[in-house]
Amino acid sequence: MTNVAQPFVLTLTCDDRAGIVAAVTSQLHVLGANIVESSQYWDRATNRFFMRIAFNPSGETSADLIERGLAPVLGQFEMQGRLIDCRKPQKIVIMISRFDHAFLHLLYQIRVGWLDAEVVAVISNHDDSRETAAWAGIPYHFLPINRENKKKQEDRIFAIVQETEADLVVLARYMQVFSDDIAGRLFGKVINIHHSFLPSFKGARPYHQAHEHGVKLIGATAHYVTADLDEGPIIEQETERVSHAMSVEDFVAAGRDIESRVLARAVKRHLEARVMLNGRKTVVFA
Ligand SMILES: Nc1nc2c(c(=O)[nH]1)N[C@@H](CN(C=O)c1ccc(C(=O)N[C@@H](CCC(=O)O)C(=O)O)cc1)CN2
């Protein structure tokens, strides 16, 4: 299924000044583009300007022609720009450990057409989901990790991402910490679902941590992966009320649905180029 609603998306960021929107939209008009959605945000604290424009090209205008036509405007405002051709599904690699609820939810959302993506590989440090991947017709890479082989296995992960030309890596409850090296090499291309309402309860066993603290809300957070565990720029979050009468197992059960929804929304927004990095934060044009 292709995303015909918004064939091309242009994202821009630069220091704010007058005339940016006029210059960009005028040049797109000159290039024959018909704008279907436009969002912008000025971060007062940093004076950074962010813009997302979705448009239909005229006739057989190529991405190269658009990029060449926009280059003078991007140079004039010293913009960092990115042009995404959304006419074909983007490729994702999904990484999992034992819990597969978020993984299965992604497959379902792709099957029903809500998520416009192609899963080009599943990578896991456990063999539990091999049959699920085979049923879905997706190549499965079983890469168990330990202290001794971590570098070799992470090089294999990186190679799979490169060989499949994946646009995004999704950690769907993948429970191994990425080394600083691969986290840096893939920065901005890896989304993780953490099973807590960050910044509370980073690290392992967040539901146990939350239960120990007697919280009245649990949650899930989708964020970009960085070297600092569960500290990456937040993309999407959701919470749900819990009570004193609930066990940790009740927290885990309630959390499964939240984690699945939050991760799927974050992946969708990333693939539609609605998420822009803003320092340690993000701008999300919902
Ligand atoms: N460099 C990063 N790597 C990973 C991140 C991240 O933000 N930065 N997110 C995690 C996912 N995660 C929580 O969401 C998480 C995964 C693993 C652990 C952890 O302590 N793992 C232990 C081993 C656990 C096991 O194998 O049973 C460990 O690796 O020592 C905490 C949080 C994914 N990676």
Coordinates of C-alpha atoms and ligand atoms in Angstrom, one line a residue:
M1 CA 0.0 0.0 0.0
T2 CA 1.5 3.4 -0.9
N3 CA 1.1 6.7 0.9
V4 CA -0.6 8.6 -1.9
A5 CA -2.1 11.2 0.4
Q6 CA 1.3 12.8 0.9
P7 CA 3.7 11.7 -1.9
F8 CA 6.5 14.0 -0.9
V9 CA 7.4 15.5 2.5
L10 CA 10.0 18.2 3.0
T11 CA 11.3 18.9 6.5
L12 CA 13.4 22.0 7.3
T13 CA 15.2 23.5 10.3
C14 CA 17.2 26.7 10.6
D15 CA 17.7 29.7 12.8
D16 CA 14.5 31.7 12.8
R17 CA 14.1 34.8 10.7
A18 CA 11.3 36.5 8.7
G19 CA 10.4 35.2 5.2
I20 CA 11.2 31.5 5.6
V21 CA 7.7 30.2 4.9
A22 CA 7.1 32.6 2.0
A23 CA 10.4 31.7 0.4
V24 CA 9.9 28.0 0.7
T25 CA 6.3 27.8 -0.4
S26 CA 6.9 30.2 -3.3
Q27 CA 9.8 28.1 -4.6
L28 CA 7.7 24.9 -4.3
H29 CA 5.0 26.7 -6.3
V30 CA 7.6 27.6 -9.0
L31 CA 8.5 23.9 -9.1
G32 CA 4.9 23.0 -9.7
A33 CA 4.3 21.5 -6.3
N34 CA 0.8 21.5 -4.8
I35 CA 1.1 21.8 -1.0
V36 CA -1.4 19.5 0.9
E37 CA -0.2 20.0 4.5
S38 CA 2.2 22.5 6.2
S39 CA 3.3 22.8 9.8
Q40 CA 5.8 25.0 11.5
Y41 CA 7.2 25.6 15.0
W42 CA 9.5 28.3 16.4
D43 CA 11.4 27.2 19.5
R44 CA 11.6 30.5 21.4
A45 CA 14.3 29.2 23.8
T46 CA 16.8 28.2 21.0
N47 CA 15.4 30.5 18.2
R48 CA 15.3 27.4 16.0
F49 CA 12.6 27.2 13.3
F50 CA 11.1 23.8 12.2
M51 CA 8.9 23.2 9.2
R52 CA 7.2 20.2 7.6
I53 CA 5.5 20.5 4.2
A54 CA 3.7 17.7 2.4
F55 CA 3.0 18.2 -1.3
N56 CA 2.0 16.6 -4.6
P57 CA 4.6 17.1 -7.4
S58 CA 3.4 18.2 -10.8
G59 CA 3.5 15.5 -13.5
E60 CA 6.6 13.4 -13.4
T61 CA 8.7 15.9 -11.3
S62 CA 11.5 13.9 -9.8
A63 CA 12.9 14.1 -6.3
D64 CA 16.2 15.2 -7.8
L65 CA 14.6 18.1 -9.7
I66 CA 12.8 19.2 -6.5
E67 CA 16.0 19.0 -4.4
R68 CA 18.0 21.0 -7.1
G69 CA 15.2 23.6 -7.3
L70 CA 15.1 24.0 -3.5
A71 CA 18.9 24.2 -3.0
P72 CA 19.1 28.0 -3.4
V73 CA 16.4 28.6 -0.8
L74 CA 18.0 26.2 1.6
G75 CA 21.3 27.9 1.1
Q76 CA 19.8 31.4 1.6
F77 CA 18.5 30.5 5.1
E78 CA 21.2 28.0 5.9
M79 CA 18.6 25.3 6.4
Q80 CA 19.1 21.6 7.1
G81 CA 16.6 20.1 4.8
R82 CA 15.4 16.5 4.1
L83 CA 13.1 15.4 1.2
I84 CA 11.3 12.1 1.7
D85 CA 9.6 10.3 -1.2
C86 CA 6.6 8.6 0.6
R87 CA 5.3 7.0 -2.5
K88 CA 6.8 3.7 -1.6
P89 CA 6.7 1.9 1.8
Q90 CA 9.8 2.6 4.0
K91 CA 11.8 -0.4 5.2
I92 CA 12.0 -1.3 8.8
V93 CA 14.1 -3.8 10.8
I94 CA 12.3 -5.0 14.0
M95 CA 14.4 -6.2 17.0
I96 CA 12.9 -8.3 19.8
S97 CA 13.8 -10.4 22.7
R98 CA 11.2 -12.6 24.4
F99 CA 8.1 -10.4 24.7
D100 CA 6.4 -10.1 21.2
H101 CA 3.2 -8.1 21.8
A102 CA 4.6 -4.9 20.4
F103 CA 6.1 -6.8 17.4
L104 CA 2.8 -8.5 16.7
H105 CA 0.9 -5.2 16.9
L106 CA 3.3 -3.7 14.3
L107 CA 2.7 -6.6 12.0
Y108 CA -1.1 -6.2 12.4
Q109 CA -1.0 -2.4 11.8
I110 CA 1.1 -3.0 8.6
R111 CA -1.3 -5.8 7.5
V112 CA -4.4 -3.6 7.8
G113 CA -2.6 -0.7 6.1
W114 CA -2.5 1.7 9.0
L115 CA 1.3 1.6 9.0
D116 CA 2.9 2.0 5.6
A117 CA 6.1 0.0 6.0
E118 CA 7.9 -3.2 4.8
V119 CA 9.5 -5.3 7.5
V120 CA 12.8 -6.4 5.8
A121 CA 14.2 -8.3 8.8
V122 CA 13.6 -9.5 12.3
I123 CA 16.6 -9.7 14.6
S124 CA 16.4 -11.3 18.1
N125 CA 18.7 -12.5 20.8
H126 CA 16.3 -15.3 21.4
D127 CA 14.9 -18.0 19.0
D128 CA 11.3 -17.7 20.3
S129 CA 9.8 -15.7 17.4
R130 CA 11.3 -17.6 14.5
E131 CA 8.0 -19.2 13.6
T132 CA 6.1 -15.9 13.8
A133 CA 8.6 -14.3 11.4
A134 CA 8.4 -17.3 9.0
W135 CA 4.6 -17.1 9.1
A136 CA 4.9 -13.4 8.1
G137 CA 7.4 -14.2 5.4
I138 CA 10.2 -12.1 7.1
P139 CA 13.8 -13.2 7.3
Y140 CA 14.8 -14.0 10.9
H141 CA 18.3 -13.4 12.3
F142 CA 18.9 -15.2 15.7
L143 CA 21.8 -13.2 17.2
P144 CA 22.3 -14.3 20.8
I145 CA 24.5 -11.8 22.7
N146 CA 26.9 -12.2 25.6
R147 CA 29.9 -10.2 26.9
E148 CA 32.3 -12.0 24.6
N149 CA 30.5 -11.7 21.3
K150 CA 28.7 -8.4 21.7
K151 CA 30.9 -6.4 19.3
K152 CA 30.7 -9.2 16.6
Q153 CA 26.9 -9.5 16.9
E154 CA 26.4 -5.7 16.8
D155 CA 28.6 -5.6 13.7
R156 CA 26.2 -8.2 12.3
I157 CA 23.2 -6.1 13.3
F158 CA 24.7 -3.0 11.5
A159 CA 25.4 -5.1 8.4
I160 CA 21.8 -6.3 8.2
V161 CA 20.6 -2.7 8.5
Q162 CA 22.9 -1.7 5.7
E163 CA 22.3 -4.7 3.5
T164 CA 18.5 -4.3 3.7
E165 CA 18.8 -0.5 3.2
A166 CA 16.5 -0.2 6.2
D167 CA 15.1 3.3 6.9
L168 CA 14.4 2.5 10.6
V169 CA 15.3 0.0 13.3
V170 CA 12.5 -0.6 15.8
L171 CA 13.4 -2.1 19.2
A172 CA 10.1 -3.8 20.1
R173 CA 11.0 -4.8 23.7
Y174 CA 14.6 -5.7 22.7
M175 CA 16.3 -6.2 26.0
Q176 CA 20.0 -5.7 25.2
V177 CA 21.8 -2.4 25.7
F178 CA 23.3 -1.0 22.5
S179 CA 27.0 -0.2 22.8
D180 CA 28.0 3.5 22.4
D181 CA 29.4 2.6 19.0
I182 CA 26.3 1.2 17.3
A183 CA 24.0 3.7 19.2
G184 CA 26.1 6.5 17.7
R185 CA 26.3 5.0 14.2
L186 CA 22.6 4.6 14.0
F187 CA 21.5 7.7 15.9
G188 CA 18.1 9.0 14.6
K189 CA 17.3 5.7 13.0
V190 CA 16.5 3.5 16.0
I191 CA 13.3 3.8 18.1
N192 CA 12.9 2.0 21.4
I193 CA 9.7 1.3 23.4
H194 CA 10.5 1.7 27.1
H195 CA 7.9 0.3 29.5
S196 CA 7.7 3.2 31.8
F197 CA 6.6 6.9 31.7
L198 CA 10.1 8.3 31.3
P199 CA 12.1 9.8 32.8
S200 CA 10.7 7.7 35.7
F201 CA 12.1 4.2 36.0
K202 CA 14.8 4.0 33.4
G203 CA 16.7 0.7 32.9
A204 CA 15.6 -2.9 33.7
R205 CA 12.3 -4.0 35.3
P206 CA 10.5 -0.6 35.3
Y207 CA 7.2 -2.2 36.3
H208 CA 8.8 -3.7 39.4
Q209 CA 10.3 -0.3 40.2
A210 CA 7.0 1.4 39.7
H211 CA 5.1 -1.1 41.9
E212 CA 7.7 -0.6 44.7
H213 CA 7.0 3.1 44.6
G214 CA 3.2 2.7 44.8
V215 CA 2.6 4.7 41.6
K216 CA -1.0 5.5 40.5
L217 CA 0.0 5.8 36.9
I218 CA 2.0 3.5 34.7
G219 CA 3.0 4.3 31.1
A220 CA 5.2 3.7 28.1
T221 CA 7.6 5.9 26.2
A222 CA 8.9 5.6 22.6
H223 CA 12.2 7.4 22.1
Y224 CA 15.2 7.5 19.9
V225 CA 18.1 5.3 21.1
T226 CA 21.3 7.0 22.3
A227 CA 24.3 5.7 24.2
D228 CA 22.7 6.8 27.4
L229 CA 20.1 4.1 28.3
D230 CA 16.5 5.3 28.0
E231 CA 17.6 9.0 27.8
G232 CA 17.0 9.5 24.1
P233 CA 14.7 12.1 22.6
I234 CA 11.1 11.2 23.4
I235 CA 8.7 10.8 20.5
E236 CA 5.4 9.5 22.0
Q237 CA 4.1 8.6 25.5
E238 CA 0.9 7.3 27.1
T239 CA -0.2 6.5 30.7
E240 CA -2.9 4.5 32.4
R241 CA -4.3 4.6 36.0
V242 CA -3.3 1.7 38.3
S243 CA -4.3 1.1 41.9
H244 CA -2.8 -0.2 45.2
A245 CA -4.7 -3.5 44.7
M246 CA -2.9 -4.3 41.4
S247 CA 0.1 -6.7 41.4
V248 CA 3.2 -6.3 39.2
E249 CA 1.8 -8.9 36.9
D250 CA -1.3 -6.7 36.6
F251 CA 1.0 -3.8 35.7
V252 CA 2.7 -5.9 33.0
A253 CA -0.6 -7.0 31.5
A254 CA -2.0 -3.4 31.4
G255 CA 1.3 -2.2 30.0
R256 CA 1.3 -4.5 27.0
D257 CA -1.4 -2.6 25.2
I258 CA 0.0 0.8 26.1
E259 CA 3.5 -0.2 24.9
S260 CA 2.1 -1.6 21.6
R261 CA 0.0 1.5 20.9
V262 CA 2.8 4.0 21.8
L263 CA 5.4 2.2 19.7
A264 CA 3.2 1.9 16.6
R265 CA 2.2 5.6 16.8
A266 CA 5.9 6.6 17.1
V267 CA 6.9 4.4 14.2
K268 CA 4.1 5.9 12.0
R269 CA 5.0 9.4 12.9
H270 CA 8.7 8.8 12.1
L271 CA 8.0 7.1 8.8
E272 CA 5.7 10.0 7.8
A273 CA 8.6 12.4 8.7
R274 CA 6.5 14.1 11.4
V275 CA 9.3 13.8 14.0
M276 CA 12.2 16.3 14.0
L277 CA 15.1 16.2 16.4
N278 CA 15.4 19.4 18.6
G279 CA 18.5 18.9 20.7
R280 CA 17.6 16.3 23.4
K281 CA 13.9 16.8 22.6
T282 CA 11.7 16.3 19.5
V283 CA 9.2 18.4 17.5
V284 CA 6.3 16.1 16.5
F285 CA 3.9 17.5 13.9
A286 CA 0.9 15.2 14.7
Ligands
LIG1 N1 22.2 2.3 24.2 C1 20.9 2.0 24.4 N2 20.5 0.7 24.2 C2 19.2 0.3 24.5 C3 18.3 1.3 24.9 C4 18.7 2.7 25.0 O1 18.0 3.6 25.3 N3 20.1 2.9 24.7 N4 17.0 0.9 25.2 C5 16.9 -0.5 25.5 C6 15.6 -1.1 26.0 N5 15.6 -1.1 27.4 C7 14.5 -0.5 28.0 O2 13.6 0.0 27.3 C8 16.4 -1.9 28.2 C9 17.1 -3.0 27.7 C10 17.9 -3.7 28.5 C11 18.2 -3.3 29.8 C12 19.2 -4.2 30.6 O3 19.5 -3.8 31.7 N6 19.6 -5.3 30.0 C13 20.6 -6.2 30.7 C14 20.3 -7.6 30.3 C15 18.8 -7.9 30.3 C16 18.6 -9.4 29.9 O4 19.2 -9.8 28.9 O5 17.8 -10.0 30.5 C17 21.9 -5.8 30.1 O6 22.0 -5.6 28.9 O7 22.8 -5.8 30.9 C18 17.6 -2.2 30.3 C19 16.7 -1.5 29.5 C20 17.5 -1.3 24.4 N7 18.8 -1.0 24.3

